[in-house]
Amino acid sequence: MASNRAGFVHAFDYDSVFYQPTLYTIILLLVVWEVLSLSFAQRDLPSVLHLTELTYTVVTGASEFSFVEHAWITTQRILIGFAITMLIGVPLGILMGVWRYSEYLTVPVMVLLTFPAVVWAFIFVMWFGVTEYLSMVAVIVLAVTPYVAVNIWKGAESIDENLLEMGQTFDLSTVATWKHIVVPSLLPFLFSSGRLAFALSWKLSLVAEIFGSYVGIGFVVNYYFTAVRADMILAWSLPMMFAMFAIERLLKFVEERAFQWRPNVEGTQTNIETA
Amino acid sequence: MALNQSKSSVFGDRSVVLRLLSIIKNNIAETVLPIAGLLVLWAVLSMYINDPGTLPGPITTFEQTYLLTTTKDAYGLTAFDHVGITFVRAMVASWVVLVLSIVLGVLMTVIRPIGDSLVNLLPLGMSIPAVVVILLSLVWFGFNETGLIFAVIVTATPYGIINMWEGAQDVDVGLLEMAHTFGLSSAAVWRHVYIPHLLPYLFGSYRYILGMVWKVTVLGEVFGLSDGLGAMFRTHFQFGNIDIVLGYLMIFIGIVLVIEYVILKPLEEYLFRWRA
């Protein structure tokens, strides 16, 4: 009896295999969802099992729209937007870091950051109309670039002055300075802003697709919104959401492994998420 | 306690207003000049495009802003009324988010299983797009303020909690060790270490939450309501009135900048001048 009791207590230790708070919380949330779903219609709040089935039919293409087709076009838009954003944002951030008058750039960047993404979407749809890529990519680029630039800017400002001075004292060439001091200092910021930009791109492409396209996940989700089908909105957004979450976690994992030798990067604007 | 001290000095010190004014003045040089630059750039661009239906210049846009704020629209509301409506919604939502973030952020620090589970789950919550939450919430609650505010709270709370929790993680470990050495009770540790440390974070967190809540509120209004800034953006987007959309955008940006640079930033600098 006594040993049983000891084992029971042991199960609550923090290093015990039974200490799985995340798992228990997920189970708790699913149970709460299930109980709530009992008192609502399936099309408003589907039960866990029904939602899983529904998501499965959506992904295998048995619903009105082809999931592969719409998800693929959305993915393309995200990737194109993301690539252009990084190509513009990173050099801009570095420029802001090394430029003497960069404090005068704070307010213009702040102004850009205050733009609600949906207004960008409205402006571009009014300019370009309903397009395959242009409006969506433009919204992503204009809304996300300021975030990337600000992050890289912080990184450029955090470069150790002493290292730069030492490089100068030892007559390091510009190429060598960049290779051995600037790039290694910026890499963690590059990684974290890349992750942020990717997560934002996915959210913004949804908003842009609702107003600016006849294909893509955003368009389909809005279609089911007008049809008042909460279950289909969930079934269509869940797979993409989990995929994006998995990618984000993977990037984070790689990042943590790669920069284990460094102390934590302070002051990165993690997620002033917008849309 | 830090809060009481700073509060009493706010009300007791006669030079507060002067001090606040000087902080505002220092910010103006770095604020007005770049904004003027942006306006000139915009004016040149719109003259080059030379089509007010595509890109109205700043003068046309601000005329529109003036008209919007002084004349009533079809609902009998001026732009200021719409801003007020949006503002009240954002305020209600942001205070609920703040309270939830404080409670859960503190629980995460105090009760380890809660911390360990939420730290893994909150990123999942953060990867849910606001649009999806808004659309679902409007279907569930109907096209009304309840649906809107529910959506805003669900979207913004994970960010608020993480923000508070990160603040608590940053607490000076040396101070905690010292408190432990001197056998301070946990209530005393909270009172003398955590709370003074967290207050500036609280301020920062609220700024951060408000910035997010604003945008999500407007996005929600775009989809579900007939008044408020977001609804105006949608209506005039549907009619293709780009000058009115830009006119409202100027009001939105103006308000955000005023709140940030004229109210919150000087207040923060003043309240927390005792910190390095």
Coordinates of C-alpha atoms in Angstrom, one line a residue:
Chain A
M1 CA 0.0 0.0 0.0
A2 CA 2.8 2.4 1.0
S3 CA 4.8 1.6 -2.1
N4 CA 1.7 2.1 -4.2
R5 CA 1.1 5.5 -2.7
A6 CA 4.7 6.4 -3.4
G7 CA 4.4 5.4 -7.0
F8 CA 1.2 7.4 -7.2
V9 CA 2.9 10.5 -5.9
H10 CA 5.8 9.9 -8.2
A11 CA 3.5 10.2 -11.2
F12 CA 3.0 13.8 -10.4
D13 CA 6.7 14.6 -10.4
Y14 CA 7.9 17.0 -13.1
D15 CA 10.3 14.5 -14.6
S16 CA 7.8 11.6 -14.6
V17 CA 6.6 10.3 -18.0
F18 CA 3.0 11.0 -16.9
Y19 CA 3.8 14.7 -16.6
Q20 CA 2.3 15.7 -20.0
P21 CA 0.4 19.0 -19.3
T22 CA 0.2 19.9 -23.0
L23 CA -1.4 16.6 -23.9
Y24 CA -3.9 16.8 -21.0
T25 CA -4.8 20.3 -21.9
I26 CA -5.4 19.3 -25.5
I27 CA -7.6 16.4 -24.3
L28 CA -9.5 18.8 -22.0
L29 CA -10.0 21.3 -24.8
L30 CA -11.3 18.5 -27.1
V31 CA -13.7 17.4 -24.4
V32 CA -15.0 20.9 -23.8
W33 CA -15.5 21.3 -27.6
E34 CA -17.3 17.9 -27.8
V35 CA -19.6 18.8 -24.9
L36 CA -20.4 22.3 -26.4
S37 CA -21.0 20.7 -29.8
L38 CA -23.8 18.6 -28.3
S39 CA -26.0 21.6 -27.8
F40 CA -25.5 23.1 -31.2
A41 CA -26.4 22.0 -34.8
Q42 CA -23.6 20.1 -36.6
R43 CA -23.3 22.8 -39.2
D44 CA -22.7 25.5 -36.6
L45 CA -20.5 23.6 -34.2
P46 CA -19.6 20.2 -35.5
S47 CA -18.5 17.4 -33.0
V48 CA -14.8 16.5 -33.1
L49 CA -15.5 13.3 -35.0
H50 CA -17.7 14.9 -37.5
L51 CA -15.2 17.7 -38.1
T52 CA -12.4 15.2 -38.6
E53 CA -14.5 13.4 -41.2
L54 CA -15.5 16.6 -42.9
T55 CA -11.8 17.8 -43.0
Y56 CA -10.9 14.4 -44.5
T57 CA -13.5 14.7 -47.3
V58 CA -12.3 18.3 -48.0
V59 CA -8.7 17.2 -48.3
T60 CA -9.4 14.2 -50.4
G61 CA -11.3 16.4 -52.8
A62 CA -14.8 15.0 -52.3
S63 CA -16.4 18.4 -51.6
E64 CA -17.6 21.2 -54.0
F65 CA -14.1 22.6 -54.5
S66 CA -10.8 20.9 -55.1
F67 CA -8.7 21.3 -52.0
V68 CA -5.4 20.6 -53.9
E69 CA -6.1 23.2 -56.5
H70 CA -7.0 26.0 -54.1
A71 CA -4.3 25.2 -51.5
W72 CA -1.7 25.1 -54.2
I73 CA -2.5 28.5 -55.6
T74 CA -2.6 30.0 -52.0
T75 CA 0.8 28.3 -51.3
Q76 CA 2.2 29.8 -54.5
R77 CA 1.0 33.3 -53.5
I78 CA 2.5 32.9 -50.0
L79 CA 5.8 31.8 -51.3
I80 CA 6.1 34.5 -54.0
G81 CA 5.0 37.2 -51.5
F82 CA 7.4 35.9 -48.9
A83 CA 10.4 35.8 -51.3
I84 CA 9.8 39.3 -52.5
T85 CA 9.3 40.6 -48.9
M86 CA 12.6 39.1 -47.7
L87 CA 14.4 40.4 -50.8
I88 CA 13.2 44.0 -50.1
G89 CA 13.0 43.9 -46.3
V90 CA 16.4 42.6 -45.5
P91 CA 18.5 45.1 -47.5
L92 CA 16.2 47.9 -46.3
G93 CA 16.7 46.8 -42.6
I94 CA 20.5 46.7 -43.0
L95 CA 20.4 50.1 -44.7
M96 CA 18.4 51.5 -41.8
G97 CA 20.9 50.0 -39.4
V98 CA 24.0 51.6 -40.9
W99 CA 22.5 54.9 -42.0
R100 CA 23.2 57.9 -39.9
Y101 CA 19.8 59.5 -40.1
S102 CA 17.9 56.3 -39.4
E103 CA 15.9 57.7 -36.5
Y104 CA 14.0 59.8 -39.0
L105 CA 12.8 56.5 -40.6
T106 CA 11.1 55.4 -37.3
V107 CA 7.9 57.3 -38.0
P108 CA 7.4 56.4 -41.7
V109 CA 7.9 52.7 -40.8
M110 CA 5.4 53.1 -37.9
V111 CA 2.9 54.7 -40.3
L112 CA 3.3 51.8 -42.7
L113 CA 2.9 49.4 -39.7
T114 CA -0.4 51.0 -38.7
F115 CA -2.1 50.4 -42.1
P116 CA -4.7 47.7 -41.6
A117 CA -3.9 45.0 -44.1
V118 CA -7.5 44.9 -45.3
V119 CA -7.1 48.5 -46.5
W120 CA -4.1 47.4 -48.6
A121 CA -6.2 44.7 -50.0
F122 CA -9.0 47.2 -50.9
I123 CA -6.5 49.6 -52.5
F124 CA -4.9 46.9 -54.7
V125 CA -8.1 45.3 -55.7
M126 CA -9.4 48.8 -56.8
W127 CA -6.2 49.3 -58.7
F128 CA -5.6 45.9 -60.3
G129 CA -9.0 44.3 -60.1
V130 CA -9.3 40.5 -59.5
T131 CA -6.0 38.9 -60.4
E132 CA -4.3 35.6 -60.2
Y133 CA -1.2 36.8 -58.2
L134 CA -0.7 40.5 -58.3
S135 CA -3.1 41.9 -55.7
M136 CA -2.4 39.1 -53.2
V137 CA 1.4 39.3 -53.6
A138 CA 1.3 43.1 -53.4
V139 CA -0.7 43.0 -50.1
I140 CA 1.8 40.6 -48.6
V141 CA 4.8 42.6 -49.7
L142 CA 3.5 46.0 -48.5
A143 CA 2.1 44.8 -45.2
V144 CA 5.0 42.4 -44.2
T145 CA 8.1 44.3 -45.4
P146 CA 8.0 46.9 -42.6
Y147 CA 8.0 44.1 -40.0
V148 CA 11.0 42.4 -41.6
A149 CA 12.8 45.7 -42.0
V150 CA 12.3 46.7 -38.4
N151 CA 13.6 43.3 -37.2
I152 CA 16.7 43.3 -39.3
W153 CA 17.2 47.0 -38.3
K154 CA 17.3 45.9 -34.6
G155 CA 19.7 43.2 -35.6
A156 CA 22.0 45.6 -37.4
E157 CA 22.0 47.9 -34.4
S158 CA 22.9 45.0 -32.0
I159 CA 26.1 44.2 -33.8
D160 CA 29.0 44.4 -31.3
E161 CA 30.8 47.7 -31.8
N162 CA 33.9 46.3 -30.2
L163 CA 34.2 43.6 -32.8
L164 CA 33.9 46.1 -35.6
E165 CA 36.5 48.3 -34.0
M166 CA 38.8 45.3 -33.6
G167 CA 38.3 44.4 -37.2
Q168 CA 39.3 47.9 -38.2
T169 CA 42.4 47.8 -36.0
F170 CA 43.5 44.6 -37.6
D171 CA 42.8 46.0 -41.1
L172 CA 40.1 43.5 -41.9
S173 CA 38.8 43.9 -45.5
T174 CA 35.2 44.9 -46.0
V175 CA 34.4 41.5 -47.3
A176 CA 36.0 39.8 -44.3
T177 CA 34.2 42.2 -41.9
W178 CA 30.8 41.2 -43.4
K179 CA 31.7 37.5 -43.6
H180 CA 33.0 37.2 -40.0
I181 CA 31.1 39.9 -38.1
V182 CA 28.1 41.3 -39.8
V183 CA 26.5 38.2 -41.3
P184 CA 26.9 36.0 -38.2
S185 CA 25.4 38.7 -36.0
L186 CA 22.5 39.2 -38.3
L187 CA 21.7 35.5 -38.9
P188 CA 19.5 34.9 -35.9
F189 CA 17.5 38.1 -36.7
L190 CA 17.2 36.9 -40.3
F191 CA 15.8 33.6 -39.1
S192 CA 13.3 35.1 -36.7
S193 CA 12.0 37.7 -39.1
G194 CA 11.7 35.0 -41.8
R195 CA 9.5 33.0 -39.5
L196 CA 7.4 36.0 -38.7
A197 CA 7.2 37.0 -42.3
F198 CA 6.0 33.5 -43.3
A199 CA 3.3 33.4 -40.6
L200 CA 2.1 36.8 -41.6
S201 CA 2.1 36.1 -45.3
W202 CA -0.3 33.2 -44.8
K203 CA -2.7 35.2 -42.7
L204 CA -2.6 38.2 -45.1
S205 CA -3.0 36.0 -48.2
L206 CA -6.3 34.8 -46.8
V207 CA -7.6 38.4 -46.3
A208 CA -6.4 39.4 -49.8
E209 CA -8.0 36.3 -51.4
I210 CA -11.4 37.1 -50.0
F211 CA -11.6 40.4 -51.8
G212 CA -9.2 39.9 -54.7
S213 CA -9.5 36.4 -56.1
Y214 CA -11.9 33.7 -57.3
V215 CA -9.5 30.9 -56.3
G216 CA -7.6 30.1 -53.1
I217 CA -8.4 29.1 -49.5
G218 CA -9.5 32.6 -48.6
F219 CA -12.0 32.6 -51.4
V220 CA -13.5 29.2 -50.4
V221 CA -13.6 30.2 -46.8
N222 CA -15.5 33.4 -47.6
Y223 CA -17.8 31.3 -49.9
Y224 CA -18.8 29.2 -46.9
F225 CA -19.1 32.3 -44.8
T226 CA -21.8 33.7 -47.1
A227 CA -23.4 30.2 -47.0
V228 CA -23.4 30.4 -43.2
R229 CA -21.5 27.1 -42.9
A230 CA -19.3 27.3 -39.8
D231 CA -18.4 23.6 -40.1
M232 CA -17.0 24.1 -43.7
I233 CA -15.1 27.2 -42.7
L234 CA -13.4 25.1 -40.0
A235 CA -12.8 22.1 -42.3
W236 CA -11.2 24.3 -45.0
S237 CA -9.0 26.3 -42.7
L238 CA -7.8 23.6 -40.3
P239 CA -5.5 21.6 -42.7
M240 CA -3.7 24.8 -43.9
M241 CA -3.5 26.1 -40.4
F242 CA -1.9 22.9 -39.0
A243 CA 0.5 22.8 -42.0
M244 CA 1.6 26.4 -41.4
F245 CA 1.9 25.7 -37.6
A246 CA 4.1 22.6 -38.4
I247 CA 6.3 24.6 -40.7
E248 CA 6.6 27.4 -38.2
R249 CA 7.6 25.0 -35.4
L250 CA 10.1 23.2 -37.7
L251 CA 11.8 26.5 -38.5
K252 CA 11.8 27.4 -34.8
F253 CA 13.4 24.0 -34.0
V254 CA 16.1 24.5 -36.7
E255 CA 16.7 28.0 -35.4
E256 CA 17.2 26.9 -31.8
R257 CA 19.6 24.1 -32.9
A258 CA 21.6 26.4 -35.1
F259 CA 21.9 29.3 -32.6
Q260 CA 22.4 27.2 -29.4
W261 CA 25.9 28.8 -29.0
R262 CA 24.4 32.3 -28.9
P263 CA 22.6 33.9 -25.9
N264 CA 18.9 34.6 -26.7
V265 CA 18.2 37.3 -29.2
E266 CA 16.6 40.2 -27.4
G267 CA 14.2 42.7 -28.7
T268 CA 13.0 41.0 -31.8
Q269 CA 9.5 42.1 -32.7
T270 CA 8.1 38.6 -32.4
N271 CA 4.5 38.9 -33.5
I272 CA 2.6 42.2 -33.7
E273 CA 0.3 40.1 -35.7
T274 CA -2.3 41.9 -37.7
A275 CA -4.6 40.1 -40.0
Chain B
M1 CA 4.7 50.4 -4.0
A2 CA 5.8 51.7 -7.4
L3 CA 2.3 52.3 -8.7
N4 CA 1.3 54.3 -5.7
Q5 CA 4.5 56.3 -5.8
S6 CA 4.3 57.2 -9.4
K7 CA 0.6 57.9 -9.1
S8 CA 1.0 60.3 -6.2
S9 CA 3.8 62.1 -8.0
V10 CA 1.6 62.4 -11.1
F11 CA -1.0 64.2 -9.1
G12 CA 1.2 66.0 -6.7
D13 CA 3.9 67.5 -9.0
R14 CA 2.9 70.8 -10.5
S15 CA 5.5 70.6 -13.3
V16 CA 4.0 67.4 -14.7
V17 CA 2.3 69.2 -17.6
L18 CA 5.5 71.1 -18.5
R19 CA 7.5 67.9 -18.3
L20 CA 5.0 66.1 -20.6
L21 CA 5.1 69.0 -23.0
S22 CA 8.9 68.9 -23.2
I23 CA 8.8 65.2 -24.0
I24 CA 6.2 65.8 -26.7
K25 CA 8.4 68.6 -28.1
N26 CA 11.4 66.3 -28.3
N27 CA 9.3 63.7 -30.2
I28 CA 8.0 66.3 -32.7
A29 CA 11.3 66.8 -34.6
E30 CA 11.5 63.2 -35.3
T31 CA 7.8 63.0 -36.1
V32 CA 6.8 66.0 -38.1
L33 CA 9.8 66.1 -40.5
P34 CA 9.4 62.5 -41.7
I35 CA 5.7 62.8 -42.1
A36 CA 6.2 66.0 -44.2
G37 CA 8.6 64.0 -46.3
L38 CA 6.0 61.2 -46.8
L39 CA 3.4 63.7 -47.9
V40 CA 5.7 65.3 -50.4
L41 CA 6.5 61.9 -51.9
W42 CA 2.8 61.1 -52.1
A43 CA 2.0 64.4 -53.8
V44 CA 4.7 63.9 -56.4
L45 CA 3.6 60.3 -57.1
S46 CA -0.1 61.3 -57.5
M47 CA 0.9 64.2 -59.8
Y48 CA 2.9 61.7 -61.9
I49 CA 0.1 59.2 -62.1
N50 CA -2.3 62.2 -62.7
D51 CA -5.5 60.3 -62.2
P52 CA -7.5 61.1 -59.0
G53 CA -9.6 57.9 -59.6
T54 CA -6.4 55.8 -59.1
L55 CA -4.3 57.8 -56.7
P56 CA -5.8 61.0 -55.3
G57 CA -3.2 63.4 -54.0
P58 CA -2.8 64.4 -50.4
I59 CA -4.8 67.6 -50.8
T60 CA -7.8 65.8 -52.4
T61 CA -7.6 63.2 -49.7
F62 CA -7.5 65.6 -46.8
E63 CA -10.4 67.6 -48.3
Q64 CA -12.3 64.3 -48.3
T65 CA -11.3 63.7 -44.7
Y66 CA -12.5 67.1 -43.8
L67 CA -15.8 66.5 -45.6
L68 CA -16.2 63.1 -43.9
T69 CA -15.7 64.5 -40.5
T70 CA -18.0 67.5 -40.9
T71 CA -21.0 66.1 -42.9
K72 CA -23.3 63.3 -42.0
D73 CA -23.5 60.1 -44.1
A74 CA -26.6 58.0 -45.0
Y75 CA -26.8 56.7 -41.4
G76 CA -26.7 60.3 -40.0
L77 CA -23.2 59.7 -38.7
T78 CA -20.0 61.7 -39.3
A79 CA -16.6 60.1 -39.5
F80 CA -15.9 61.0 -35.9
D81 CA -19.0 59.0 -34.8
H82 CA -17.7 56.0 -36.7
V83 CA -14.3 56.4 -35.1
G84 CA -16.0 56.7 -31.7
I85 CA -17.9 53.5 -32.3
T86 CA -14.8 51.6 -33.3
F87 CA -12.9 53.1 -30.5
V88 CA -15.4 52.0 -27.8
R89 CA -15.4 48.4 -29.3
A90 CA -11.6 48.4 -29.3
M91 CA -11.4 49.7 -25.8
V92 CA -13.8 47.1 -24.4
A93 CA -12.0 44.3 -26.2
S94 CA -8.5 45.5 -25.3
W95 CA -9.4 45.7 -21.5
V96 CA -10.8 42.2 -21.5
V97 CA -7.7 41.0 -23.3
L98 CA -5.5 42.8 -20.9
V99 CA -7.2 41.3 -17.8
L100 CA -7.2 37.8 -19.3
S101 CA -3.5 38.2 -20.2
I102 CA -2.6 39.3 -16.7
V103 CA -4.5 36.5 -15.0
L104 CA -3.2 33.7 -17.3
G105 CA 0.3 35.2 -17.5
V106 CA 0.5 35.2 -13.7
L107 CA -1.0 31.7 -13.5
M108 CA 1.6 30.5 -16.0
T109 CA 4.4 31.8 -13.7
V110 CA 3.0 30.5 -10.5
I111 CA 1.6 27.1 -11.4
R112 CA 4.1 25.2 -13.4
P113 CA 1.8 22.7 -15.2
I114 CA -0.2 25.6 -16.6
G115 CA 2.9 27.3 -17.8
D116 CA 4.3 24.1 -19.3
S117 CA 1.1 23.4 -21.2
L118 CA 0.3 26.9 -22.4
V119 CA 3.8 27.6 -23.6
N120 CA 3.3 24.8 -26.2
L121 CA -0.4 25.6 -27.0
L122 CA -0.3 29.4 -27.3
P123 CA 1.8 29.3 -30.6
L124 CA -1.0 27.1 -32.0
G125 CA -3.5 29.8 -31.0
M126 CA -1.3 32.4 -32.6
S127 CA -1.3 30.6 -35.9
I128 CA -5.1 30.9 -36.3
P129 CA -5.7 33.7 -38.8
A130 CA -7.9 36.5 -37.5
V131 CA -10.1 36.3 -40.5
V132 CA -11.1 32.7 -39.8
V133 CA -11.9 33.6 -36.2
I134 CA -14.0 36.6 -37.3
L135 CA -16.0 34.7 -39.9
L136 CA -16.7 31.8 -37.4
S137 CA -17.6 34.2 -34.7
L138 CA -20.0 36.2 -36.9
V139 CA -21.7 32.9 -38.0
W140 CA -22.0 31.8 -34.4
F141 CA -23.1 35.1 -32.7
G142 CA -24.7 36.9 -35.6
F143 CA -23.6 40.2 -37.2
N144 CA -23.4 42.2 -34.0
E145 CA -21.0 43.6 -31.6
T146 CA -20.9 40.4 -29.4
G147 CA -19.6 38.5 -32.4
L148 CA -17.0 41.1 -33.2
I149 CA -15.7 41.5 -29.7
F150 CA -15.6 37.8 -29.1
A151 CA -13.5 37.4 -32.3
V152 CA -11.1 40.2 -31.2
I153 CA -10.6 38.7 -27.8
V154 CA -9.9 35.2 -29.1
T155 CA -7.4 36.5 -31.6
A156 CA -5.5 38.9 -29.4
T157 CA -5.4 37.0 -26.0
P158 CA -2.7 34.5 -26.9
Y159 CA -0.3 37.4 -27.9
G160 CA -1.1 39.2 -24.7
I161 CA -0.5 36.2 -22.5
I162 CA 2.8 35.4 -24.2
N163 CA 3.9 39.0 -23.8
M164 CA 3.1 39.1 -20.1
W165 CA 4.7 35.7 -19.5
E166 CA 7.9 36.8 -21.3
G167 CA 7.9 39.8 -19.1
A168 CA 7.8 37.6 -15.9
Q169 CA 10.6 35.4 -17.3
D170 CA 12.8 38.5 -17.6
V171 CA 12.7 39.2 -13.9
D172 CA 16.1 39.8 -12.2
V173 CA 17.1 36.3 -10.9
G174 CA 19.6 38.0 -8.5
L175 CA 16.7 39.8 -6.8
L176 CA 14.8 36.5 -6.5
E177 CA 17.8 34.8 -5.0
M178 CA 18.3 37.6 -2.5
A179 CA 14.6 37.4 -1.5
H180 CA 15.0 33.7 -1.1
T181 CA 18.2 34.1 1.0
F182 CA 16.4 36.6 3.3
G183 CA 13.4 34.3 3.6
L184 CA 10.9 36.6 2.0
S185 CA 7.4 35.2 1.8
S186 CA 6.0 34.7 -1.7
A187 CA 3.5 37.5 -1.2
A188 CA 6.4 39.8 -0.4
V189 CA 8.3 38.6 -3.4
W190 CA 5.4 39.5 -5.6
R191 CA 5.0 42.8 -3.9
H192 CA 8.6 43.9 -4.0
V193 CA 10.1 42.1 -7.0
Y194 CA 7.5 40.9 -9.5
I195 CA 5.0 43.8 -9.4
P196 CA 7.5 46.6 -9.7
H197 CA 9.2 44.7 -12.5
L198 CA 6.0 43.9 -14.3
L199 CA 4.4 47.4 -14.2
P200 CA 6.4 48.8 -17.2
Y201 CA 5.7 45.5 -19.0
L202 CA 2.0 46.0 -18.3
F203 CA 2.2 49.3 -20.0
G204 CA 4.2 47.9 -22.9
S205 CA 1.8 45.0 -23.2
Y206 CA -1.2 47.2 -23.2
R207 CA 0.3 49.3 -26.1
Y208 CA 1.0 46.1 -27.9
I209 CA -2.5 44.6 -27.3
L210 CA -4.2 47.9 -28.3
G211 CA -2.2 48.0 -31.6
M212 CA -3.4 44.6 -32.4
V213 CA -7.0 45.0 -31.2
W214 CA -7.5 48.1 -33.3
K215 CA -6.6 46.3 -36.5
V216 CA -8.7 43.2 -35.8
T217 CA -11.7 45.3 -34.7
V218 CA -11.5 47.1 -38.1
L219 CA -11.2 43.8 -39.9
G220 CA -14.2 42.4 -38.0
E221 CA -16.3 45.5 -38.9
V222 CA -15.4 45.0 -42.6
F223 CA -17.1 41.6 -42.5
G224 CA -19.9 42.0 -40.1
L225 CA -21.2 45.4 -39.1
S226 CA -22.8 48.4 -40.7
D227 CA -21.1 51.2 -38.6
G228 CA -17.6 51.8 -37.5
L229 CA -14.4 52.5 -39.5
G230 CA -14.2 49.0 -41.0
A231 CA -17.7 49.1 -42.3
M232 CA -16.9 52.4 -44.0
F233 CA -13.8 51.0 -45.6
R234 CA -15.9 48.1 -47.0
T235 CA -18.8 50.2 -48.2
H236 CA -16.6 52.7 -50.1
F237 CA -14.5 49.9 -51.4
Q238 CA -17.6 48.3 -52.9
F239 CA -18.6 51.6 -54.5
G240 CA -15.0 52.1 -55.8
N241 CA -14.5 55.4 -54.0
I242 CA -10.8 55.3 -53.5
D243 CA -10.6 58.9 -52.3
I244 CA -13.1 58.2 -49.5
V245 CA -11.2 55.0 -48.5
L246 CA -8.0 57.0 -48.3
G247 CA -9.8 59.7 -46.5
Y248 CA -10.9 57.3 -43.8
L249 CA -7.4 55.7 -43.8
M250 CA -5.9 59.1 -42.9
I251 CA -8.2 59.4 -39.9
F252 CA -7.3 55.9 -38.8
I253 CA -3.5 56.6 -39.1
G254 CA -3.9 60.0 -37.5
I255 CA -5.6 58.5 -34.4
V256 CA -3.1 55.7 -34.0
L257 CA -0.2 58.1 -34.2
V258 CA -1.8 60.5 -31.7
I259 CA -2.5 57.7 -29.2
E260 CA 1.0 56.4 -29.7
Y261 CA 3.2 59.5 -29.8
V262 CA 1.1 62.1 -27.9
I263 CA -0.4 60.0 -25.2
L264 CA 1.2 56.6 -24.5
K265 CA 4.8 57.3 -25.3
P266 CA 5.3 60.5 -23.3
L267 CA 3.2 59.0 -20.5
E268 CA 5.4 55.9 -20.4
E269 CA 8.6 57.9 -20.5
Y270 CA 7.2 60.0 -17.6
L271 CA 5.9 57.3 -15.4
F272 CA 8.9 55.0 -15.7
R273 CA 11.6 57.7 -15.6
W274 CA 12.9 56.0 -12.4
R275 CA 13.9 53.0 -14.4
A276 CA 17.1 53.0 -16.3

